[in-house]
Short mmCIF file of N, CA and C in Angstrom, two decimals:
data_model
loop_
_atom_site.label_atom_id
_atom_site.label_comp_id
_atom_site.label_asym_id
_atom_site.label_seq_id
_atom_site.Cartn_x
_atom_site.Cartn_y
_atom_site.Cartn_z
N MET A 7 -0.92 30.77 -18.82
CA MET A 7 -0.87 32.16 -19.22
C MET A 7 -0.38 33.00 -18.04
N ALA A 8 0.44 33.98 -18.34
CA ALA A 8 0.98 34.86 -17.30
C ALA A 8 -0.12 35.76 -16.74
N GLN A 9 0.02 36.09 -15.49
CA GLN A 9 -0.90 37.02 -14.85
C GLN A 9 -0.24 38.39 -14.79
N TRP A 10 -0.93 39.41 -15.27
CA TRP A 10 -0.37 40.75 -15.33
C TRP A 10 -1.08 41.63 -14.32
N GLY A 11 -0.31 42.30 -13.45
CA GLY A 11 -0.89 43.21 -12.47
C GLY A 11 -1.25 44.55 -13.08
N VAL A 12 -0.43 45.01 -14.02
CA VAL A 12 -0.66 46.28 -14.70
C VAL A 12 -0.36 46.07 -16.18
N ILE A 13 -1.26 46.51 -17.02
CA ILE A 13 -1.02 46.45 -18.46
C ILE A 13 -1.20 47.85 -19.02
N PRO A 14 -0.10 48.52 -19.39
CA PRO A 14 -0.22 49.86 -19.97
C PRO A 14 -0.97 49.80 -21.29
N SER A 15 -1.80 50.79 -21.52
CA SER A 15 -2.52 50.93 -22.78
C SER A 15 -2.02 52.20 -23.45
N ILE A 16 -1.37 52.03 -24.59
CA ILE A 16 -0.76 53.14 -25.32
C ILE A 16 -1.69 53.53 -26.45
N ARG A 17 -2.09 54.79 -26.50
CA ARG A 17 -2.98 55.26 -27.55
C ARG A 17 -2.15 55.64 -28.77
N VAL A 18 -2.58 55.20 -29.94
CA VAL A 18 -1.86 55.46 -31.18
C VAL A 18 -2.82 55.99 -32.24
N ARG A 19 -2.27 56.69 -33.22
CA ARG A 19 -3.09 57.23 -34.31
C ARG A 19 -3.41 56.18 -35.37
N ASP A 20 -2.43 55.32 -35.68
CA ASP A 20 -2.57 54.37 -36.77
C ASP A 20 -2.09 53.00 -36.31
N MET A 21 -3.01 52.04 -36.23
CA MET A 21 -2.68 50.72 -35.69
C MET A 21 -1.63 50.01 -36.55
N ALA A 22 -1.79 50.02 -37.86
CA ALA A 22 -0.85 49.30 -38.73
C ALA A 22 0.56 49.86 -38.57
N GLN A 23 0.70 51.17 -38.55
CA GLN A 23 2.03 51.79 -38.37
C GLN A 23 2.59 51.47 -36.99
N ALA A 24 1.73 51.55 -35.98
CA ALA A 24 2.19 51.26 -34.61
C ALA A 24 2.65 49.80 -34.50
N LEU A 25 1.88 48.89 -35.08
CA LEU A 25 2.26 47.48 -35.02
C LEU A 25 3.57 47.23 -35.78
N ALA A 26 3.77 47.90 -36.89
CA ALA A 26 5.03 47.75 -37.63
C ALA A 26 6.19 48.19 -36.75
N PHE A 27 6.02 49.27 -35.98
CA PHE A 27 7.09 49.74 -35.10
C PHE A 27 7.29 48.80 -33.91
N TYR A 28 6.22 48.45 -33.22
CA TYR A 28 6.33 47.61 -32.03
C TYR A 28 6.79 46.19 -32.37
N ARG A 29 6.26 45.63 -33.44
CA ARG A 29 6.64 44.26 -33.83
C ARG A 29 7.95 44.24 -34.60
N GLY A 30 8.03 45.01 -35.66
CA GLY A 30 9.19 44.96 -36.53
C GLY A 30 10.42 45.61 -35.93
N THR A 31 10.26 46.81 -35.39
CA THR A 31 11.41 47.57 -34.89
C THR A 31 11.80 47.15 -33.49
N LEU A 32 10.82 47.04 -32.58
CA LEU A 32 11.12 46.76 -31.18
C LEU A 32 11.12 45.27 -30.83
N GLY A 33 10.56 44.43 -31.68
CA GLY A 33 10.59 42.99 -31.45
C GLY A 33 9.51 42.46 -30.54
N PHE A 34 8.37 43.16 -30.43
CA PHE A 34 7.24 42.64 -29.66
C PHE A 34 6.55 41.54 -30.47
N THR A 35 5.83 40.67 -29.79
CA THR A 35 5.03 39.62 -30.40
C THR A 35 3.56 40.01 -30.26
N LEU A 36 2.80 39.88 -31.33
CA LEU A 36 1.38 40.18 -31.30
C LEU A 36 0.64 39.01 -30.67
N ASP A 37 -0.10 39.29 -29.60
CA ASP A 37 -0.90 38.26 -28.93
C ASP A 37 -2.34 38.26 -29.41
N SER A 38 -2.87 39.44 -29.69
CA SER A 38 -4.23 39.55 -30.23
C SER A 38 -4.36 40.90 -30.91
N GLY A 39 -5.36 41.00 -31.78
CA GLY A 39 -5.56 42.24 -32.53
C GLY A 39 -4.93 42.13 -33.90
N GLY A 40 -4.50 43.25 -34.45
CA GLY A 40 -3.89 43.27 -35.77
C GLY A 40 -4.07 44.61 -36.43
N ASP A 41 -3.61 44.71 -37.67
CA ASP A 41 -3.60 45.99 -38.39
C ASP A 41 -4.96 46.67 -38.46
N GLU A 42 -6.03 45.91 -38.56
CA GLU A 42 -7.38 46.49 -38.68
C GLU A 42 -8.10 46.62 -37.33
N ALA A 43 -7.50 46.12 -36.26
CA ALA A 43 -8.13 46.15 -34.94
C ALA A 43 -8.02 47.55 -34.32
N THR A 44 -8.88 47.81 -33.36
CA THR A 44 -8.77 49.06 -32.60
C THR A 44 -7.99 48.86 -31.31
N ASN A 45 -7.71 47.59 -30.97
CA ASN A 45 -6.96 47.26 -29.77
C ASN A 45 -6.10 46.03 -30.07
N SER A 46 -4.81 46.13 -29.78
CA SER A 46 -3.91 45.00 -29.97
C SER A 46 -3.13 44.77 -28.70
N SER A 47 -2.84 43.52 -28.41
CA SER A 47 -2.10 43.12 -27.21
C SER A 47 -0.75 42.56 -27.67
N LEU A 48 0.33 43.01 -27.01
CA LEU A 48 1.68 42.62 -27.41
C LEU A 48 2.52 42.25 -26.19
N THR A 49 3.49 41.37 -26.40
CA THR A 49 4.45 41.05 -25.34
C THR A 49 5.86 41.08 -25.92
N ARG A 50 6.80 41.38 -25.03
CA ARG A 50 8.23 41.30 -25.34
C ARG A 50 8.89 40.82 -24.06
N GLU A 51 9.40 39.61 -24.08
CA GLU A 51 9.93 38.97 -22.88
C GLU A 51 8.87 39.01 -21.79
N HIS A 52 9.12 39.71 -20.67
CA HIS A 52 8.15 39.75 -19.57
C HIS A 52 7.26 40.99 -19.58
N ALA A 53 7.39 41.81 -20.61
CA ALA A 53 6.59 43.04 -20.71
C ALA A 53 5.33 42.78 -21.53
N HIS A 54 4.24 43.37 -21.11
CA HIS A 54 2.96 43.24 -21.80
C HIS A 54 2.36 44.63 -21.94
N VAL A 55 1.98 45.01 -23.16
CA VAL A 55 1.34 46.30 -23.41
C VAL A 55 0.16 46.09 -24.36
N MET A 56 -0.74 47.05 -24.32
CA MET A 56 -1.82 47.12 -25.32
C MET A 56 -1.62 48.41 -26.08
N ILE A 57 -1.95 48.39 -27.35
CA ILE A 57 -2.00 49.64 -28.10
C ILE A 57 -3.41 49.77 -28.66
N GLU A 58 -3.93 50.99 -28.58
CA GLU A 58 -5.32 51.24 -28.97
C GLU A 58 -5.39 52.48 -29.86
N THR A 59 -6.25 52.41 -30.85
CA THR A 59 -6.57 53.62 -31.61
C THR A 59 -7.67 54.35 -30.86
N ALA A 60 -7.93 55.57 -31.27
CA ALA A 60 -8.94 56.38 -30.60
C ALA A 60 -10.33 56.01 -31.10
N ALA A 61 -10.70 54.76 -30.90
CA ALA A 61 -12.04 54.30 -31.28
C ALA A 61 -13.03 54.69 -30.19
N ASP A 62 -14.27 54.61 -30.50
CA ASP A 62 -15.29 55.03 -29.54
C ASP A 62 -15.71 53.87 -28.64
N HIS A 63 -14.77 53.37 -27.85
CA HIS A 63 -15.05 52.28 -26.92
C HIS A 63 -15.69 52.77 -25.62
N TYR A 64 -15.44 54.01 -25.27
CA TYR A 64 -15.77 54.51 -23.94
C TYR A 64 -16.89 55.54 -24.04
N GLY A 65 -17.13 56.25 -22.96
CA GLY A 65 -18.14 57.31 -22.98
C GLY A 65 -17.70 58.47 -23.86
N ASP A 66 -18.65 59.31 -24.26
CA ASP A 66 -18.37 60.42 -25.18
C ASP A 66 -17.27 61.34 -24.68
N GLU A 67 -17.31 61.72 -23.41
CA GLU A 67 -16.30 62.65 -22.88
C GLU A 67 -14.91 62.01 -22.87
N TYR A 68 -14.85 60.75 -22.48
CA TYR A 68 -13.55 60.06 -22.44
C TYR A 68 -13.00 59.86 -23.85
N ASN A 69 -13.86 59.49 -24.80
CA ASN A 69 -13.42 59.35 -26.19
C ASN A 69 -12.85 60.66 -26.71
N ALA A 70 -13.54 61.77 -26.42
CA ALA A 70 -13.07 63.09 -26.87
C ALA A 70 -11.73 63.44 -26.21
N ALA A 71 -11.59 63.12 -24.93
CA ALA A 71 -10.33 63.40 -24.22
C ALA A 71 -9.17 62.59 -24.81
N ILE A 72 -9.42 61.33 -25.15
CA ILE A 72 -8.39 60.50 -25.77
C ILE A 72 -7.93 61.12 -27.08
N LYS A 73 -8.88 61.51 -27.92
CA LYS A 73 -8.55 62.09 -29.22
C LYS A 73 -7.80 63.41 -29.05
N ALA A 74 -8.16 64.21 -28.05
CA ALA A 74 -7.49 65.49 -27.82
C ALA A 74 -6.05 65.30 -27.35
N ARG A 75 -5.76 64.22 -26.65
CA ARG A 75 -4.42 63.99 -26.11
C ARG A 75 -3.47 63.32 -27.10
N LEU A 76 -3.99 62.71 -28.16
CA LEU A 76 -3.12 62.02 -29.11
C LEU A 76 -2.07 62.98 -29.65
N GLY A 77 -0.82 62.55 -29.60
CA GLY A 77 0.28 63.34 -30.13
C GLY A 77 0.83 64.38 -29.19
N THR A 78 0.27 64.48 -27.98
CA THR A 78 0.81 65.44 -27.03
C THR A 78 1.89 64.76 -26.18
N PRO A 79 2.84 65.53 -25.68
CA PRO A 79 3.90 64.92 -24.85
C PRO A 79 3.32 64.28 -23.59
N SER A 80 3.92 63.18 -23.20
CA SER A 80 3.52 62.49 -21.98
C SER A 80 4.68 62.52 -21.00
N SER A 81 4.38 62.61 -19.74
CA SER A 81 5.43 62.58 -18.73
C SER A 81 5.74 61.15 -18.29
N ILE A 82 5.11 60.18 -18.90
CA ILE A 82 5.30 58.78 -18.52
C ILE A 82 6.27 58.11 -19.49
N ALA A 83 7.18 57.33 -18.92
CA ALA A 83 8.03 56.44 -19.71
C ALA A 83 7.77 55.03 -19.20
N LEU A 84 7.57 54.09 -20.09
CA LEU A 84 7.35 52.71 -19.71
C LEU A 84 8.70 52.00 -19.63
N TYR A 85 8.98 51.36 -18.49
CA TYR A 85 10.23 50.64 -18.29
C TYR A 85 10.01 49.16 -18.54
N MET A 86 10.83 48.59 -19.43
CA MET A 86 10.72 47.18 -19.76
C MET A 86 12.09 46.55 -19.75
N GLU A 87 12.21 45.46 -19.02
CA GLU A 87 13.48 44.74 -19.00
C GLU A 87 13.71 44.10 -20.37
N ALA A 88 14.97 44.12 -20.82
CA ALA A 88 15.34 43.52 -22.10
C ALA A 88 16.62 42.72 -21.89
N LEU A 89 16.49 41.40 -21.94
CA LEU A 89 17.65 40.54 -21.74
C LEU A 89 18.66 40.71 -22.87
N ASP A 90 18.18 41.13 -24.04
CA ASP A 90 19.04 41.36 -25.21
C ASP A 90 19.33 42.85 -25.40
N LEU A 91 19.55 43.56 -24.31
CA LEU A 91 19.64 45.02 -24.33
C LEU A 91 20.64 45.57 -25.35
N ALA A 92 21.87 45.08 -25.34
CA ALA A 92 22.89 45.62 -26.24
C ALA A 92 22.52 45.36 -27.70
N ALA A 93 22.02 44.16 -28.00
CA ALA A 93 21.63 43.83 -29.38
C ALA A 93 20.42 44.66 -29.81
N LEU A 94 19.45 44.84 -28.91
CA LEU A 94 18.28 45.65 -29.22
C LEU A 94 18.70 47.08 -29.50
N TYR A 95 19.57 47.63 -28.67
CA TYR A 95 20.04 49.01 -28.86
C TYR A 95 20.76 49.15 -30.21
N ALA A 96 21.64 48.21 -30.52
CA ALA A 96 22.37 48.27 -31.80
C ALA A 96 21.41 48.23 -32.97
N ARG A 97 20.39 47.37 -32.89
CA ARG A 97 19.41 47.27 -33.96
C ARG A 97 18.61 48.57 -34.12
N LEU A 98 18.20 49.17 -32.99
CA LEU A 98 17.43 50.41 -33.05
C LEU A 98 18.28 51.58 -33.52
N GLU A 99 19.53 51.61 -33.10
CA GLU A 99 20.45 52.67 -33.51
C GLU A 99 20.66 52.64 -35.03
N ALA A 100 20.66 51.45 -35.61
CA ALA A 100 20.87 51.29 -37.05
C ALA A 100 19.59 51.46 -37.86
N ALA A 101 18.44 51.37 -37.20
CA ALA A 101 17.15 51.44 -37.91
C ALA A 101 16.83 52.87 -38.32
N ALA A 102 16.26 53.01 -39.49
CA ALA A 102 15.85 54.33 -39.97
C ALA A 102 14.61 54.81 -39.22
N GLY A 103 14.62 56.06 -38.85
CA GLY A 103 13.44 56.68 -38.27
C GLY A 103 13.18 56.41 -36.80
N VAL A 104 14.09 55.76 -36.10
CA VAL A 104 13.90 55.52 -34.67
C VAL A 104 14.51 56.68 -33.89
N ARG A 105 13.71 57.31 -33.06
CA ARG A 105 14.21 58.42 -32.23
C ARG A 105 14.69 57.85 -30.90
N ILE A 106 16.00 57.91 -30.69
CA ILE A 106 16.59 57.52 -29.41
C ILE A 106 16.63 58.77 -28.55
N VAL A 107 15.83 58.77 -27.50
CA VAL A 107 15.72 59.92 -26.61
C VAL A 107 16.93 60.00 -25.69
N ASP A 108 17.38 58.85 -25.21
CA ASP A 108 18.50 58.77 -24.28
C ASP A 108 19.31 57.53 -24.65
N PRO A 109 20.60 57.68 -25.00
CA PRO A 109 21.38 56.53 -25.46
C PRO A 109 21.69 55.55 -24.34
N LEU A 110 22.09 54.36 -24.76
CA LEU A 110 22.46 53.30 -23.83
C LEU A 110 23.59 53.76 -22.92
N ALA A 111 23.39 53.60 -21.62
CA ALA A 111 24.40 54.01 -20.64
C ALA A 111 24.15 53.30 -19.32
N ARG A 112 25.19 53.19 -18.51
CA ARG A 112 25.08 52.66 -17.14
C ARG A 112 24.54 53.79 -16.28
N ARG A 113 23.53 53.50 -15.50
CA ARG A 113 22.90 54.51 -14.63
C ARG A 113 23.44 54.39 -13.21
N PRO A 114 23.37 55.47 -12.42
CA PRO A 114 23.88 55.43 -11.05
C PRO A 114 23.20 54.38 -10.18
N TRP A 115 22.00 53.95 -10.54
CA TRP A 115 21.27 52.95 -9.74
C TRP A 115 21.65 51.53 -10.13
N GLY A 116 22.65 51.37 -11.00
CA GLY A 116 23.23 50.06 -11.26
C GLY A 116 22.69 49.26 -12.42
N GLN A 117 22.00 49.90 -13.35
CA GLN A 117 21.53 49.17 -14.51
C GLN A 117 21.85 49.94 -15.78
N ASP A 118 21.93 49.20 -16.87
CA ASP A 118 22.11 49.80 -18.18
C ASP A 118 20.73 50.00 -18.78
N GLU A 119 20.53 51.13 -19.47
CA GLU A 119 19.23 51.40 -20.06
C GLU A 119 19.34 52.43 -21.17
N PHE A 120 18.30 52.48 -22.01
CA PHE A 120 18.16 53.52 -23.02
C PHE A 120 16.68 53.75 -23.25
N THR A 121 16.35 54.90 -23.83
CA THR A 121 14.96 55.27 -24.07
C THR A 121 14.76 55.63 -25.53
N VAL A 122 13.69 55.09 -26.12
CA VAL A 122 13.28 55.45 -27.48
C VAL A 122 11.87 56.02 -27.42
N GLU A 123 11.50 56.70 -28.50
CA GLU A 123 10.15 57.26 -28.60
C GLU A 123 9.40 56.55 -29.71
N ASP A 124 8.16 56.15 -29.44
CA ASP A 124 7.38 55.51 -30.50
C ASP A 124 6.83 56.57 -31.45
N LEU A 125 6.09 56.17 -32.44
CA LEU A 125 5.61 57.08 -33.48
C LEU A 125 4.61 58.11 -32.96
N ASP A 126 4.02 57.86 -31.79
CA ASP A 126 3.04 58.77 -31.22
C ASP A 126 3.55 59.51 -30.00
N GLY A 127 4.86 59.44 -29.73
CA GLY A 127 5.46 60.21 -28.66
C GLY A 127 5.59 59.52 -27.32
N THR A 128 5.25 58.25 -27.21
CA THR A 128 5.39 57.51 -25.96
C THR A 128 6.85 57.10 -25.80
N TRP A 129 7.41 57.34 -24.62
CA TRP A 129 8.78 56.95 -24.33
C TRP A 129 8.81 55.55 -23.76
N LEU A 130 9.71 54.74 -24.30
CA LEU A 130 9.89 53.35 -23.88
C LEU A 130 11.34 53.18 -23.46
N THR A 131 11.53 52.87 -22.18
CA THR A 131 12.88 52.66 -21.66
C THR A 131 13.11 51.16 -21.50
N PHE A 132 14.18 50.68 -22.11
CA PHE A 132 14.58 49.29 -22.01
C PHE A 132 15.80 49.22 -21.11
N TRP A 133 15.82 48.25 -20.20
CA TRP A 133 16.90 48.17 -19.20
C TRP A 133 17.33 46.73 -18.94
N LYS A 134 18.51 46.62 -18.33
CA LYS A 134 19.03 45.34 -17.91
C LYS A 134 20.01 45.59 -16.77
N LYS A 135 19.94 44.76 -15.74
CA LYS A 135 20.90 44.89 -14.62
C LYS A 135 22.22 44.33 -15.00
#
């Protein structure tokens, strides 16, 4: 099993809808959890993320803060390498309801990348050198 130094946890409103987007649209693989779970673990190539609903896993104040932040803009974008970058972009561009925040382009730092937004407003940037 791979060792992960950092695993982002993305808060979502609806697990089944989020899993449909992450698995069906973005091509992640479900490692644990599922439509009825409050926490699911997913991988795509070398990227690993968790998605969580606003369940009461934590202390009262933290649970309330999570629920208050759902759906608000985040200044964080998650960067994930995608070996199939061009094919992934073409698939997302053709998919209904996918918001492409920044189209596929070569960046001044020498890599190609694009950014999409998930159903809850999290930005996901996929890149390849």
